[in-house]
């Protein structure tokens, strides 16, 4: 039987992110010597000798606690490399015999000892004080082996004891012995090494920038499609682990196949089948099955006279691709949905299967859980720099072109200057609304405008509002997600006559995306009139709440960017989906994974979504976004 | 539907899976009692501490799922050979359900799973009623069920894999379906019931004992509003207020064709 380390076991029970990383940290007992990048007063070489100890506060044992060394012994570990890819400690090289050095609550003898402050992350209050005899490390080990009562009692001075004598504190000694044994046993967190569980690993095959549904989907498919189990190390870097501004969580959660591009339809169809079989794809033993809360109520798109022809041709394409969509005339609409006012509606398309809405948090959580069980690393930090290396090559037209490749990603920790350089082979830009910044870090767009080097990634954050209102006489249980001719949309929420909806503002009235504040006047003036016109029952409604979220809006053609960049050869994009990223995430994730692992799209051909189109000026326009 | 000793109807969760207390069940889906709980805890402990156990459980889970998939494969060749009605009937009978052709008697498999092959001759006779209670039909298997274009009565009681997605697939039967029973399906929720509004010819709908419906009384009212010509059976709107002395009519027998 292969025993899991108890950290991994505990992580499975509790489920938080650092389980696997911490297990690796605990398991590695070599420290690779190297200079790390902590700035600030974290240098343990600034050991402060203190005089005779008074009663100093001693920290509780814990992973954040202890680094202390004897002055003569701090260079251990020199030349002992950790295995490549091991989580390595940060600055303080560690003394051997770590087990001996543990805070137990006893005060040290006042002869030579050092107070060592660990890195700037830990406060003074957590620094530990420890006894080490002048005789050195071996002495300390011998002392550890000696039974407490004899060895210690003779040599230590404890608070509360009178000078010259010692008392046998049997219970205290028993608990100390137990603690020591427990700490020496394998599998328990080794307190001596500095805690690096918050840092990402030093090497990673793939770094996914952005932990939203697209990033996690790419990571999932990379691990799913890799040839050998454990063949790829994937690191997901997410700046905000609360996902407070991430588009995934703030999304309305709809999925529909009513697009004009066949690729979009195929992506949505695959995503629908992914969601339907989510408990097979994302099965984790011992975890309860996921309940996506999927409402299969469908989408109803309404078209005015001038859009009717386009809608008809779209529906034809959709039916060809296998979507179950039907066209309805205004009479049929009135028959089926008596609460609709069909004034101004010439045609409607109604999706009957595989369309509806679901809970995006559940999908995110399910992906995260599955990824943790597959061994993907998660890190909370911000990508601040890409270190690239370039190579000049000659094209077939005898032009010199500079190809760059990213070989290091600097991940900066929250509220600190500390960063970890992660060596990587591939970087995936799934940063959503902030993808342009990540692309700029890699030098995409730095060049004369009009050239390939000067083509920026045209993805920017756009703020969209969603309002929740209550209307007791509103449409019934069978209400689909209705998208009006004016662009306003609404859907039912739950059993209690609550509805939510919104509208995309026109270009000139785009709100400022600097924050996620909600503009309630927008509802009053721009959304409500259209809703009330379309559904007369909505004339009496009461807004309960509202929120705002970002679209990662592709200003070029409102369709996603997928695939590698022509010049930065190992950066792959999975972003820019302008409001339909959630419903296409499984398909896009698989496409990017196929691109990375096989070199080309295997199942759904997303070549119209490559980056090149921005330079070549070929728009793959999607007409049906909301 | 099970009745407890004191006459209260129990939530229907366990019975369809009480064949084996398999270690390969998805955790959390079955309600264990007593010894089963200890076993489950032991299993979870082993699973958390040994990779082998985890891998074994994962493998058994996959095997179970592939068994269900195999049962629900499409019988397109049969459809070409013998027509849609016979192919659909064969699918139901293979799963363990019962079929009634128009003007004929019910055909049921016996306890060994054998059934009489007379229906292969009924090429043009449409199937009127299907009793697929306790069958392992899932979304893909509905492909075969939807071949029966003139179905009038369908009973999907206690089917463990029928969920909201499946209900959204029933609309092709809208012209003929008059009776539908979903009693006891553990995965059907009010969201799936919302897409039954396509079935405008439905006269009798049984939605009793659905554990996944969050608010049965309110759901019953909303479904009644949605299907004005249909008699919605199964949930007393006062449920939760007090338990009446007599329970709802739970039809465990074959549904009577309307």
Short mmCIF file of N, CA and C in Angstrom, two decimals, chain A residues 495, chain B residues 11 207 210 213-221 235-237 239:
data_model
loop_
_atom_site.label_atom_id
_atom_site.label_comp_id
_atom_site.label_asym_id
_atom_site.label_seq_id
_atom_site.Cartn_x
_atom_site.Cartn_y
_atom_site.Cartn_z
N UNK A 495 -37.64 29.92 -7.57
CA UNK A 495 -39.07 29.67 -7.58
C UNK A 495 -39.89 30.87 -7.17
N UNK B 11 -38.39 9.38 2.54
CA UNK B 11 -37.73 9.96 1.39
C UNK B 11 -37.10 8.83 0.60
N UNK B 207 -45.62 13.98 -9.84
CA UNK B 207 -44.32 14.46 -9.38
C UNK B 207 -44.18 14.26 -7.88
N UNK B 210 -40.07 13.68 -5.01
CA UNK B 210 -38.85 14.05 -5.70
C UNK B 210 -37.91 14.69 -4.68
N UNK B 213 -36.31 18.29 -5.34
CA UNK B 213 -37.11 19.51 -5.47
C UNK B 213 -37.06 20.25 -4.15
N UNK B 214 -36.70 21.51 -4.23
CA UNK B 214 -36.44 22.21 -2.97
C UNK B 214 -37.73 22.58 -2.25
N UNK B 215 -38.76 22.88 -3.00
CA UNK B 215 -39.98 23.36 -2.37
C UNK B 215 -41.17 22.71 -3.05
N UNK B 216 -41.53 21.53 -2.60
CA UNK B 216 -42.51 20.74 -3.38
C UNK B 216 -43.86 21.42 -3.54
N UNK B 217 -44.34 22.06 -2.47
CA UNK B 217 -45.66 22.66 -2.56
C UNK B 217 -45.69 23.77 -3.59
N UNK B 218 -44.70 24.66 -3.51
CA UNK B 218 -44.65 25.78 -4.45
C UNK B 218 -44.44 25.28 -5.87
N UNK B 219 -43.60 24.26 -6.00
CA UNK B 219 -43.36 23.71 -7.34
C UNK B 219 -44.64 23.15 -7.92
N UNK B 220 -45.42 22.48 -7.09
CA UNK B 220 -46.68 21.92 -7.58
C UNK B 220 -47.58 23.04 -8.11
N UNK B 221 -47.64 24.12 -7.39
CA UNK B 221 -48.51 25.23 -7.82
C UNK B 221 -48.01 25.79 -9.14
N UNK B 235 -48.07 15.99 -4.91
CA UNK B 235 -47.61 16.82 -3.81
C UNK B 235 -48.80 17.59 -3.30
N UNK B 236 -49.04 17.48 -2.05
CA UNK B 236 -50.07 18.28 -1.44
C UNK B 236 -49.50 19.67 -1.19
N UNK B 237 -50.17 20.69 -1.59
CA UNK B 237 -49.62 22.02 -1.42
C UNK B 237 -49.45 22.38 0.04
N UNK B 239 -48.10 20.38 2.12
CA UNK B 239 -47.05 19.53 2.66
C UNK B 239 -46.04 20.37 3.41
#
